[in-house]
Amino acid sequence: MNISNLLKVAWDAILRNKTRTLLTILGVVIGIASVIAMVSIGQSSSQSITEQVSSMGTNMIMVMRANQRRGGVSMGSDNSQSLTISDAERIKNEAKFISYVSPSVSASGQIVNGNNNALGSLQGGSVDLLKIRKFELAAGTNFTDDDVNKYSKVCVIGQTVVKNIFPEDSANVINVVGKDIKFKGIPLKIIGVLESKGSNSMGQDQDDIMIAPYTTVQKRFLGNDYLQMIYCSASSEEVADQAVAEVALLLRENHKLLDYQDDDFEVRTQAEMLSMMNSMTGTLTTLLAAIASISLIVGGIGIMNIMYVTVTERTKEIGLRMAIGARGKDILMQFLIESAILSLIGGIIGIILGLILSYVGTSLMNMPFVVSYTAIAVSFVVCAATGVFFGWYPAKKAANMDPITALRYE
Amino acid sequence: MNEKTTNDGSVVNNNEAIIRIEDLKRDFIVGSETVHALRGVTFDIKRGEFVAIMGTSGSGKSTMLNILGCLDKPTSGHYYIDGVDAAICSKDQLADIRNKKIGFVFQSYNLLPRTTSIEQVELPLLYNSSINAKERRERAEHALELVGMANRANHTPNQMSGGQQQRIAIARAIVNDPVILLADEATGNLDTRTSYEIMSLFQKLNEQGVTIGFVTHEPDIALFTKRQVMLRDGKIMKDNLVETQSAQAALDALPASSDY
């Protein structure tokens, strides 16, 4: 029997039992749809994380105070006083692969204007902080080096702060430029408003921000000379690793660390953050896909179940086919093709359903919709294999029937 | 010699035995006992014959039919069909013989459910790779015409009477132009009138040159054949030519009102 006749025979049999066909493919549809949806949503979330991290600047390098240990007891990183302004200046003056450097300090407290108030934090940085963290100005100007030197009482604020503290000006942010805002009771003059960046991958609102010269924050709010962090920007993404090594070397020198001593600081890049987050979402996606593939296996067993019943139910038909000249091989192929067609139809419907589900899911979660072609190709192959694998046993049973017994079967 | 020329111009011998059975034995092992279903049967069927194979239950006629139909193989002896010894053929070769040289008609019709008549008749040709879709359709239409069911080509079995279904089954059996048409109690499920109609169809096909082996236990149905082979206890008890009665005449003789 040639292949086109086989396909015709199998297809006719499928059409003869539409309800059974629908019920059989349902299991595969659900299995494939959930695999596709899980993988797509997983990839969407990892892409949205990537987009958000790169919106923070892919070249960004963060130098943080290390978690210090004394006699095995962690002292916490907040109490460490290892980063100073001289570290920042040394990086700025000597590092070849670093284009921008900004010290970073922050103070938290009440932000007040008239009757409006909110809890917030004031970030202190150099004039380069906006460039490193990829903030754009929507109105006004950034502060200057002069402001840094004079501890000027000026600040640049984000859109959320405008919304909370100056609700009447939120439609027209230019109006707040030049107004005063009180932070911890000390009035600061607003000289600029930042463009909105939305929330980051951790769900933090990146627009809920107030930036002032770091000297202002240190002298007027914190009363110390230490830095909490140093933000640097590698001159390009390619040299990020060299820049990290260079910064570490400079800091060890500056801190006069001996060879056996551990770093008293940590250097992190955005790329590291990114790969950390991606491995997190990757693990989650794998887990979800693994759960979904269990439903695919259940769907496959459903096919086997139905094919098994079908073979028994159609014993007389098998006997007749053998009597009119079907060889065991023809019967085997007929039932194998039937189950392969069933699972392929299920697979195609499942892929479409899975794409719809992931489209709805990602748009509900405000994530980009990513079509995973690999997942589609893999599910297609898997469901064809499922059909053949789970169809094999029932088909073999049919092929091995004795025509005389099958013909007399009631 | 009684010779005639066929359509393709070759000369065939009308007295040629297309089926030759020599000392055929078939044993079944049931538990520790051996059942001798056939105990050495020898006979020929010539081209154009209409043979009734008769016998009571347990006489071996079903075993005989299974072997004649290449569904089963003898324990010993030879079975030549169209010059091929089926007793030494493999399973796949037997399937090929069934497909090209044998047509089956069963008591319970054995039609596929929810399948149109034309597709039922096309079925044997699907298993023959040398026949394309167009030829398949043409031959199936021709076979339906021969059994007078051309107007039922698109009907499914549940839309037809038993007699009509059996006609479709006969069309399916002759579509591959078989060496022999084997009927297994083909009228067993039908009433008298319909039985006579089916027998009349068999006689008509036989007149057109189809060789028929007809298994039955009903002596009155066997009267419509040309030769009776009687089996008892696995042996041929009687093998004689009979005076053939016309099924059409029997049909005409039935009372017109016998529509119960």
XYZ file of C-alpha atoms in Angstrom:
670
model
C 0.000 0.000 0.000
C 1.504 3.302 -0.972
C 1.697 6.294 1.313
C -1.103 8.335 -0.246
C -3.515 5.396 0.084
C -2.401 4.901 3.684
C -3.042 8.560 4.441
C -6.463 8.322 2.803
C -7.407 5.221 4.807
C -6.225 6.773 8.090
C -7.863 10.115 7.354
C -11.191 8.447 6.443
C -11.117 6.557 9.748
C -10.500 9.790 11.652
C -13.399 11.526 9.897
C -15.705 8.599 10.653
C -15.321 9.273 14.394
C -15.380 13.032 14.834
C -16.388 13.108 18.494
C -13.812 10.547 19.471
C -11.201 12.461 17.463
C -11.997 15.705 19.249
C -11.862 14.117 22.692
C -8.582 12.402 21.900
C -6.811 15.484 20.653
C -8.021 17.538 23.611
C -5.317 16.072 25.838
C -2.585 16.931 23.364
C -4.063 20.393 22.782
C -3.897 21.165 26.489
C -0.387 19.732 26.821
C 1.099 21.612 23.881
C -0.770 24.836 24.670
C 0.539 24.901 28.216
C 4.115 24.186 27.132
C 3.990 26.954 24.520
C 2.323 29.418 26.887
C 4.766 28.727 29.729
C 7.863 29.009 27.558
C 6.574 32.137 25.803
C 5.647 33.878 29.035
C 8.993 32.887 30.541
C 10.873 34.298 27.576
C 8.732 37.433 27.617
C 9.570 38.097 31.225
C 13.256 37.529 30.653
C 13.159 39.889 27.693
C 11.331 42.512 29.722
C 14.001 42.221 32.419
C 16.721 42.616 29.811
C 15.026 45.688 28.399
C 14.647 47.245 31.803
C 18.181 46.508 32.895
C 19.592 47.951 29.723
C 17.384 50.994 30.190
C 19.365 51.496 33.383
C 22.564 51.448 31.325
C 24.349 48.317 30.271
C 27.752 49.912 30.807
C 26.977 50.700 34.399
C 29.421 49.394 37.015
C 28.524 49.626 40.695
C 31.146 49.662 43.421
C 29.627 48.741 46.748
C 30.904 48.434 50.258
C 31.662 44.865 51.155
C 29.913 42.988 53.846
C 32.626 43.049 56.478
C 33.355 40.144 58.748
C 35.042 40.341 62.109
C 35.706 36.987 63.744
C 33.131 35.310 61.552
C 30.405 37.806 62.386
C 28.956 39.834 59.565
C 29.046 43.520 60.378
C 26.647 44.353 57.555
C 27.589 46.502 54.631
C 25.864 49.658 55.864
C 28.312 50.145 58.694
C 31.319 49.827 56.452
C 33.184 53.019 55.842
C 35.529 51.662 53.211
C 34.455 53.809 50.249
C 35.584 57.418 50.215
C 35.581 60.321 47.834
C 39.281 59.702 47.175
C 38.353 56.295 45.705
C 35.926 57.965 43.320
C 38.468 60.574 42.318
C 41.214 58.015 41.778
C 38.911 56.007 39.469
C 37.931 59.158 37.640
C 41.526 60.298 37.151
C 43.320 57.011 36.488
C 40.926 54.417 35.025
C 41.306 54.144 31.256
C 38.159 52.151 30.571
C 35.837 54.315 32.642
C 34.145 57.320 31.109
C 31.975 58.617 33.959
C 32.203 58.302 37.721
C 29.731 59.419 40.319
C 29.873 58.899 44.072
C 26.565 57.881 45.538
C 25.023 58.529 48.917
C 21.440 58.592 49.991
C 19.387 59.866 52.865
C 15.776 59.055 53.558
C 13.158 61.296 55.059
C 9.953 63.218 54.580
C 9.446 65.273 51.421
C 7.103 68.168 52.030
C 5.483 71.001 50.093
C 2.601 72.770 51.760
C -0.017 70.170 52.606
C 1.500 67.450 50.419
C 4.083 65.134 51.793
C 5.598 61.770 51.056
C 8.294 59.499 52.364
C 11.239 59.343 50.030
C 14.956 59.277 49.681
C 17.411 61.814 48.417
C 20.124 60.456 46.160
C 23.438 62.285 46.117
C 25.692 62.104 43.087
C 28.051 64.032 40.863
C 26.979 65.791 37.675
C 27.607 62.534 35.788
C 25.045 60.482 37.739
C 22.258 61.256 35.252
C 24.409 60.089 32.317
C 25.472 56.884 34.061
C 21.939 55.940 35.065
C 20.513 57.056 31.698
C 18.155 59.662 33.072
C 16.986 62.381 30.673
C 15.696 65.780 31.710
C 12.095 66.576 30.852
C 12.417 70.181 32.045
C 15.009 72.448 33.651
C 18.688 71.658 34.004
C 21.046 69.382 35.873
C 23.173 70.766 38.707
C 26.779 71.746 37.996
C 30.231 71.053 39.443
C 29.942 74.431 41.076
C 26.816 73.245 42.904
C 28.785 70.174 44.047
C 31.619 72.300 45.382
C 29.275 74.661 47.192
C 26.919 72.007 48.633
C 24.129 73.919 46.872
C 20.578 73.295 48.076
C 19.327 72.246 44.639
C 17.719 69.051 43.372
C 16.394 67.243 40.306
C 13.182 65.264 40.847
C 11.359 62.401 39.136
C 7.796 62.327 37.778
C 6.348 60.382 40.736
C 7.622 63.007 43.162
C 5.982 65.700 41.020
C 2.735 63.737 41.070
C 2.822 63.269 44.869
C 4.082 66.629 45.992
C 2.867 68.939 43.209
C -0.270 67.187 41.979
C -1.533 70.363 40.341
C 1.579 70.572 38.133
C 1.805 66.934 37.099
C 0.382 67.698 33.651
C 2.865 70.483 33.070
C 6.068 69.632 34.890
C 7.944 72.734 33.748
C 5.942 74.707 36.356
C 7.701 73.044 39.270
C 11.145 74.148 38.105
C 12.258 76.970 40.403
C 9.927 75.957 43.229
C 11.190 74.913 46.635
C 10.682 71.486 48.128
C 11.435 70.545 51.721
C 13.433 67.405 52.457
C 13.790 66.633 56.174
C 12.808 70.229 56.844
C 15.533 71.764 54.656
C 14.275 73.549 51.525
C 15.864 72.521 48.219
C 15.340 74.363 44.966
C 14.028 72.232 42.122
C 16.146 72.947 39.051
C 15.126 70.031 36.844
C 12.522 67.303 36.277
C 13.446 63.845 34.889
C 11.758 61.969 32.056
C 9.656 59.028 33.198
C 11.354 55.596 33.135
C 8.579 53.461 34.615
C 9.148 50.713 37.117
C 12.136 48.390 36.936
C 12.224 44.600 36.891
C 11.983 44.434 40.670
C 8.788 46.474 40.520
C 10.542 49.560 41.934
C 9.247 52.890 40.669
C 12.278 54.506 39.039
C 10.502 57.849 38.869
C 10.186 58.118 42.655
C 13.563 59.795 42.880
C 15.208 63.006 44.058
C 18.793 63.724 43.106
C 21.055 66.357 44.660
C 24.845 66.962 44.632
C 26.443 64.266 46.824
C 28.203 66.935 48.874
C 24.830 68.458 49.732
C 23.520 65.110 50.934
C 26.706 64.337 52.871
C 27.107 67.696 54.627
C 23.502 68.760 55.107
C 21.680 65.491 55.726
C 24.123 62.738 56.694
C 26.945 64.610 58.366
C 29.719 62.290 57.176
C 32.283 61.848 54.387
C 31.682 58.258 53.436
C 30.185 56.992 50.215
C 27.614 54.264 50.008
C 28.366 53.407 46.423
C 30.326 54.565 43.435
C 28.571 54.438 40.058
C 30.895 54.163 37.074
C 30.259 53.852 33.407
C 32.540 51.716 31.236
C 33.502 53.496 28.021
C 31.806 50.678 26.094
C 30.102 47.371 26.776
C 33.019 45.402 25.290
C 35.513 46.749 27.814
C 33.188 46.296 30.792
C 35.182 43.323 32.108
C 38.504 45.155 31.800
C 36.942 48.188 33.454
C 35.810 46.040 36.395
C 39.324 44.611 36.824
C 40.860 48.056 36.569
C 38.498 49.538 39.161
C 39.162 46.656 41.536
C 42.933 47.094 41.153
C 42.751 50.844 41.752
C 40.593 50.400 44.831
C 42.879 47.734 46.320
C 45.809 50.080 45.806
C 43.927 53.000 47.283
C 42.847 50.935 50.279
C 46.434 49.655 50.681
C 45.219 46.076 50.806
C 47.899 43.402 51.100
C 47.817 40.372 48.790
C 46.291 38.033 51.357
C 43.525 40.447 52.286
C 40.078 40.172 50.763
C 38.526 43.066 48.902
C 36.671 45.405 51.228
C 34.390 46.378 48.374
C 32.357 44.696 45.655
C 32.302 45.573 41.970
C 29.130 44.612 40.127
C 28.145 45.167 36.552
C 24.681 45.336 35.052
C 25.615 42.359 32.916
C 26.094 40.322 36.099
C 22.764 41.501 37.442
C 21.214 40.627 34.119
C 22.598 37.117 34.021
C 21.560 36.603 37.627
C 18.001 37.657 36.903
C 17.930 35.667 33.672
C 19.063 32.539 35.419
C 16.273 33.104 37.920
C 13.581 33.440 35.272
C 15.236 30.647 33.288
C 14.897 28.272 36.225
C 11.297 29.284 36.673
C 10.533 28.823 32.967
C 12.146 25.388 32.961
C 10.130 24.404 36.006
C 6.865 25.563 34.468
C 7.655 23.910 31.130
C 8.477 20.689 32.975
C 5.096 20.763 34.701
C 3.429 21.525 31.374
C 5.181 18.620 29.673
C 3.656 16.282 32.231
C 0.286 17.270 30.822
C 1.676 16.499 27.367
C 2.593 12.994 28.521
C -0.891 12.584 29.988
C -2.275 13.681 26.613
C -0.117 11.071 24.908
C -1.373 8.364 27.225
C -4.891 9.546 26.351
C -4.100 8.878 22.692
C -2.768 5.429 23.530
C -5.877 4.695 25.568
C -8.231 5.699 22.779
C -6.206 3.912 20.101
C -6.268 0.788 22.229
C -10.045 0.958 22.548
C -10.288 1.763 18.846
C -8.328 -1.317 17.875
C -10.623 -3.547 19.931
C -13.713 -1.770 18.673
C -12.590 -2.124 15.069
C -11.426 -5.728 15.268
C -13.943 -6.773 12.621
C -12.798 -3.971 10.328
C -9.188 -5.107 10.795
C -10.236 -8.666 9.929
C -11.995 -7.474 6.798
C -9.029 -5.369 5.719
C -6.772 -8.377 6.139
C -9.212 -10.575 4.193
C -9.149 -8.194 1.253
C -5.381 -8.088 1.181
C -4.007 -5.780 3.875
C -0.677 -6.994 5.204
C 0.191 -6.684 8.899
C 2.478 -3.811 7.941
C -0.414 -1.951 6.249
C -2.583 -2.279 9.358
C 0.311 -1.177 11.584
C 0.957 1.864 9.407
C -2.737 2.750 9.242
C -3.089 2.904 13.020
C 0.273 4.610 13.497
C -0.625 7.270 10.946
C -4.032 7.686 12.571
C -2.478 8.390 15.951
C 0.216 10.598 14.427
C -2.436 12.646 12.598
C -4.480 12.906 15.805
C -1.543 14.213 17.776
C -0.396 16.537 14.991
C -3.847 18.111 14.726
C -3.800 18.400 18.514
C -0.349 19.929 18.286
C -1.335 22.555 15.724
C -4.429 23.577 17.679
C -2.332 23.517 20.861
C 0.303 25.801 19.343
C -2.342 28.317 18.237
C -4.070 28.162 21.624
C -0.733 28.467 23.422
C 0.187 31.556 21.412
C -3.192 33.139 22.171
C -2.777 32.330 25.867
C 0.722 33.780 26.021
C -0.394 36.871 24.094
C -3.201 37.464 26.579
C -0.922 36.636 29.516
C 1.903 38.932 28.470
C -0.381 41.828 27.656
C -2.080 41.471 31.053
C 1.337 41.574 32.710
C 2.596 44.432 30.537
C 5.382 42.391 29.058
C 6.569 42.190 25.460
C 4.980 39.290 23.513
C 7.716 36.929 22.404
C 7.027 34.048 20.018
C 9.363 31.194 20.838
C 9.991 29.479 17.503
C 12.157 26.894 19.231
C 9.288 25.961 21.530
C 6.930 25.690 18.554
C 9.337 23.517 16.581
C 10.097 21.333 19.587
C 6.409 20.863 20.474
C 5.637 19.964 16.886
C 8.316 17.283 16.838
C 7.356 16.118 20.336
C 3.699 15.673 19.472
C 4.466 13.777 16.269
C 6.765 11.565 18.335
C 4.047 11.252 20.995
C 1.581 10.022 18.388
C 3.970 7.440 17.013
C 5.278 6.365 20.423
C 1.902 5.989 22.094
C 0.250 4.673 18.924
C 2.827 1.946 18.459
C 1.561 -0.548 20.994
C -2.110 -0.481 19.938
C -1.103 -0.518 16.250
C 1.165 -3.505 16.834
C -1.710 -5.260 18.547
C -3.917 -4.624 15.507
C -1.259 -5.783 13.059
C -0.677 -9.045 14.884
C -4.337 -10.054 14.834
C -5.263 -13.345 13.227
C -7.592 -12.515 10.316
C -9.861 -15.518 10.968
C -10.383 -14.612 14.643
C -10.786 -10.934 13.787
C -13.423 -11.670 11.133
C -15.463 -13.745 13.560
C -15.116 -11.202 16.400
C -18.439 -9.981 17.747
C -10.600 -29.042 -25.888
C -12.902 -26.275 -24.981
C -11.018 -23.066 -25.690
C -12.000 -19.436 -25.927
C -10.211 -16.165 -26.477
C -10.191 -13.583 -23.686
C -10.274 -9.812 -24.033
C -6.494 -9.486 -24.021
C -6.184 -12.002 -26.828
C -4.562 -14.833 -24.875
C -6.008 -18.271 -25.146
C -7.257 -19.861 -21.964
C -8.285 -23.395 -21.385
C -11.767 -23.479 -19.944
C -11.112 -26.833 -18.354
C -7.991 -25.594 -16.599
C -8.118 -26.174 -12.869
C -7.573 -22.760 -11.294
C -7.767 -24.340 -7.852
C -6.119 -27.645 -7.097
C -6.182 -29.224 -3.687
C -4.071 -32.292 -3.047
C -4.381 -34.407 0.086
C -5.048 -31.397 2.263
C -4.879 -31.904 6.019
C -5.432 -29.401 8.794
C -4.974 -30.263 12.468
C -5.725 -28.037 15.417
C -4.105 -28.640 18.753
C -6.607 -27.953 21.505
C -4.986 -28.466 24.879
C -3.425 -31.941 24.775
C -5.760 -33.169 22.053
C -5.306 -32.910 18.307
C -8.451 -32.148 16.323
C -8.339 -33.308 12.705
C -10.500 -30.740 10.921
C -9.493 -31.877 7.444
C -8.239 -35.418 6.941
C -6.875 -35.444 3.406
C -9.084 -33.669 0.911
C -8.407 -33.671 -2.847
C -10.421 -31.817 -5.480
C -10.159 -29.281 -8.321
C -12.181 -26.215 -9.206
C -12.116 -25.281 -12.881
C -12.510 -21.836 -14.366
C -16.154 -20.790 -14.601
C -17.438 -23.310 -12.056
C -20.075 -22.553 -9.415
C -19.327 -24.931 -6.554
C -21.295 -25.304 -3.366
C -19.214 -26.527 -0.448
C -21.650 -28.114 1.924
C -21.618 -29.852 5.203
C -22.976 -29.744 8.693
C -21.443 -27.910 11.571
C -18.070 -29.492 12.391
C -17.695 -31.042 8.943
C -14.622 -28.898 8.220
C -16.239 -26.570 5.713
C -15.173 -23.418 7.586
C -11.603 -24.708 7.776
C -11.811 -25.520 4.069
C -13.027 -21.992 3.318
C -10.263 -20.380 5.422
C -7.640 -22.352 3.515
C -9.269 -21.705 0.135
C -9.325 -17.991 1.055
C -5.631 -18.013 2.018
C -6.524 -16.921 5.546
C -5.102 -20.148 6.947
C -2.439 -22.626 5.895
C -2.840 -26.420 5.758
C -0.873 -28.659 8.092
C 0.099 -30.780 5.100
C -0.811 -31.160 1.452
C -0.839 -28.677 -1.377
C -3.154 -25.872 -2.386
C -2.520 -24.401 -5.829
C -4.402 -21.245 -6.721
C -3.753 -19.931 -10.206
C -0.566 -22.005 -10.306
C 0.847 -20.770 -6.985
C 1.252 -23.149 -4.050
C -0.321 -21.152 -1.222
C 0.692 -23.794 1.312
C 4.276 -22.580 1.225
C 3.631 -18.836 0.990
C 4.604 -16.296 3.660
C 1.987 -14.191 5.459
C 2.621 -11.187 3.210
C 2.464 -13.310 0.059
C -0.873 -14.725 1.239
C -2.139 -11.169 1.778
C -1.100 -10.376 -1.766
C -2.950 -13.454 -3.101
C -6.076 -12.430 -1.137
C -5.825 -8.948 -2.565
C -5.392 -9.907 -6.235
C -6.902 -13.390 -6.676
C -9.684 -13.779 -4.099
C -12.958 -12.015 -3.385
C -14.785 -12.599 -0.113
C -18.491 -12.310 0.619
C -19.470 -12.811 4.265
C -22.701 -13.733 5.990
C -22.781 -10.449 7.923
C -21.657 -8.340 4.914
C -18.710 -6.836 6.907
C -19.113 -3.366 5.458
C -17.323 -0.464 7.156
C -19.703 1.747 9.152
C -20.261 5.338 8.006
C -18.576 4.655 4.676
C -20.204 5.183 1.290
C -20.771 2.245 -1.071
C -18.273 3.485 -3.632
C -15.592 3.725 -0.948
C -16.435 0.238 0.334
C -15.966 -1.152 -3.147
C -12.739 0.799 -3.711
C -11.226 -0.617 -0.523
C -9.482 -3.745 -1.945
C -7.924 -1.659 -4.719
C -6.414 0.708 -2.111
C -4.159 -2.156 -1.066
C -2.927 -2.590 -4.642
C -0.284 0.047 -5.351
C -0.398 -0.465 -9.114
C -3.904 1.000 -9.383
C -4.252 4.772 -9.361
C -7.147 6.797 -7.974
C -8.842 7.273 -11.336
C -8.762 3.601 -12.295
C -9.867 2.693 -8.775
C -12.948 4.875 -9.085
C -13.797 3.556 -12.562
C -13.500 -0.073 -11.558
C -15.563 0.481 -8.418
C -18.295 2.185 -10.466
C -18.255 -0.712 -12.909
C -18.538 -3.264 -10.083
C -21.465 -1.349 -8.590
C -23.161 -1.439 -11.992
C -22.659 -5.204 -12.247
C -24.525 -5.744 -8.956
C -27.168 -3.173 -9.897
C -26.242 -0.689 -7.177
C -24.864 2.186 -9.274
C -27.583 4.467 -7.924
C -26.513 3.761 -4.319
C -22.860 4.811 -4.719
C -23.086 7.509 -2.061
C -25.215 5.636 0.466
C -23.826 4.365 3.744
C -24.705 0.873 5.116
C -27.267 2.200 7.621
C -29.218 3.672 4.702
C -29.564 0.323 2.932
C -31.389 -3.004 3.414
C -29.568 -6.255 4.094
C -29.911 -7.373 0.473
C -28.545 -4.075 -0.761
C -25.663 -4.257 1.686
C -24.850 -7.767 0.484
C -24.852 -6.513 -3.114
C -22.296 -3.844 -2.109
C -20.229 -6.580 -0.449
C -20.406 -8.641 -3.672
C -19.311 -5.597 -5.699
C -16.362 -5.226 -3.307
C -15.493 -8.906 -3.821
C -15.445 -8.731 -7.630
C -13.809 -5.308 -8.043
C -10.317 -6.831 -8.139
C -11.389 -9.287 -10.853
C -10.613 -12.318 -8.628
C -9.675 -15.832 -9.714
C -12.352 -17.109 -7.358
C -15.188 -15.503 -5.449
C -15.644 -17.155 -2.048
C -19.001 -16.742 -0.341
C -19.449 -17.777 3.292
C -23.156 -18.382 4.017
C -23.798 -15.306 1.895
C -27.586 -15.675 2.167
C -27.605 -16.703 5.831
C -28.870 -13.360 7.119
C -31.449 -12.783 4.374
C -35.096 -13.683 3.889
C -36.157 -16.114 1.147
C -36.975 -13.526 -1.491
C -33.760 -11.573 -0.966
C -31.786 -14.825 -0.853
C -33.144 -15.757 -4.259
C -32.290 -12.293 -5.567
C -28.712 -12.638 -4.327
C -28.444 -16.150 -5.774
C -29.747 -14.820 -9.069
C -26.979 -12.210 -8.973
C -24.401 -14.929 -8.294
C -25.737 -16.929 -11.251
C -25.533 -13.868 -13.451
C -21.941 -13.189 -12.414
C -21.102 -16.860 -12.968
C -22.526 -16.649 -16.493
C -20.208 -13.714 -17.084
C -17.255 -15.972 -16.195
C -16.753 -15.497 -12.453
C -15.707 -18.704 -10.663
C -17.588 -19.050 -7.393
C -17.023 -21.141 -4.298
C -20.181 -21.032 -2.201
C -20.124 -22.346 1.356
C -23.582 -23.131 2.720
C -25.413 -25.605 4.880
C -28.789 -24.992 3.171
C -29.540 -27.642 0.512
C -32.185 -25.501 -1.205
C -29.706 -22.675 -1.748
C -27.117 -25.173 -3.019
C -29.579 -26.140 -5.766
C -28.771 -22.907 -7.552
C -25.097 -23.924 -7.987
C -23.641 -26.239 -10.621
C -21.714 -28.639 -8.424
C -21.958 -29.783 -4.830
C -19.019 -30.866 -2.686
C -20.263 -32.430 0.517
C -17.867 -32.602 3.495
C -18.274 -34.783 6.529
C -15.758 -35.263 9.333
C -12.998 -33.638 7.331
C -13.426 -35.772 4.238
C -15.284 -35.386 0.959
C -18.381 -37.512 1.188
C -19.943 -36.613 -2.124
C -18.793 -34.521 -5.112
C -21.257 -34.356 -7.994
C -22.625 -32.046 -10.632
C -26.239 -30.960 -10.073
C -28.944 -29.830 -12.337
C -28.855 -26.092 -11.853
C -32.082 -24.331 -11.030
C -32.628 -20.760 -12.080
C -32.850 -18.427 -9.102
C -34.774 -15.967 -11.236
C -37.387 -18.627 -11.975
C -37.616 -19.456 -8.266
C -38.062 -15.777 -7.571
C -40.849 -15.493 -10.145
C -42.531 -18.536 -8.650
C -42.761 -16.914 -5.224
C -46.265 -15.690 -4.404
C -46.477 -11.986 -5.232
C -47.801 -11.149 -1.792
C -45.091 -12.907 0.186
C -43.763 -9.682 1.564
C -43.597 -10.811 5.196
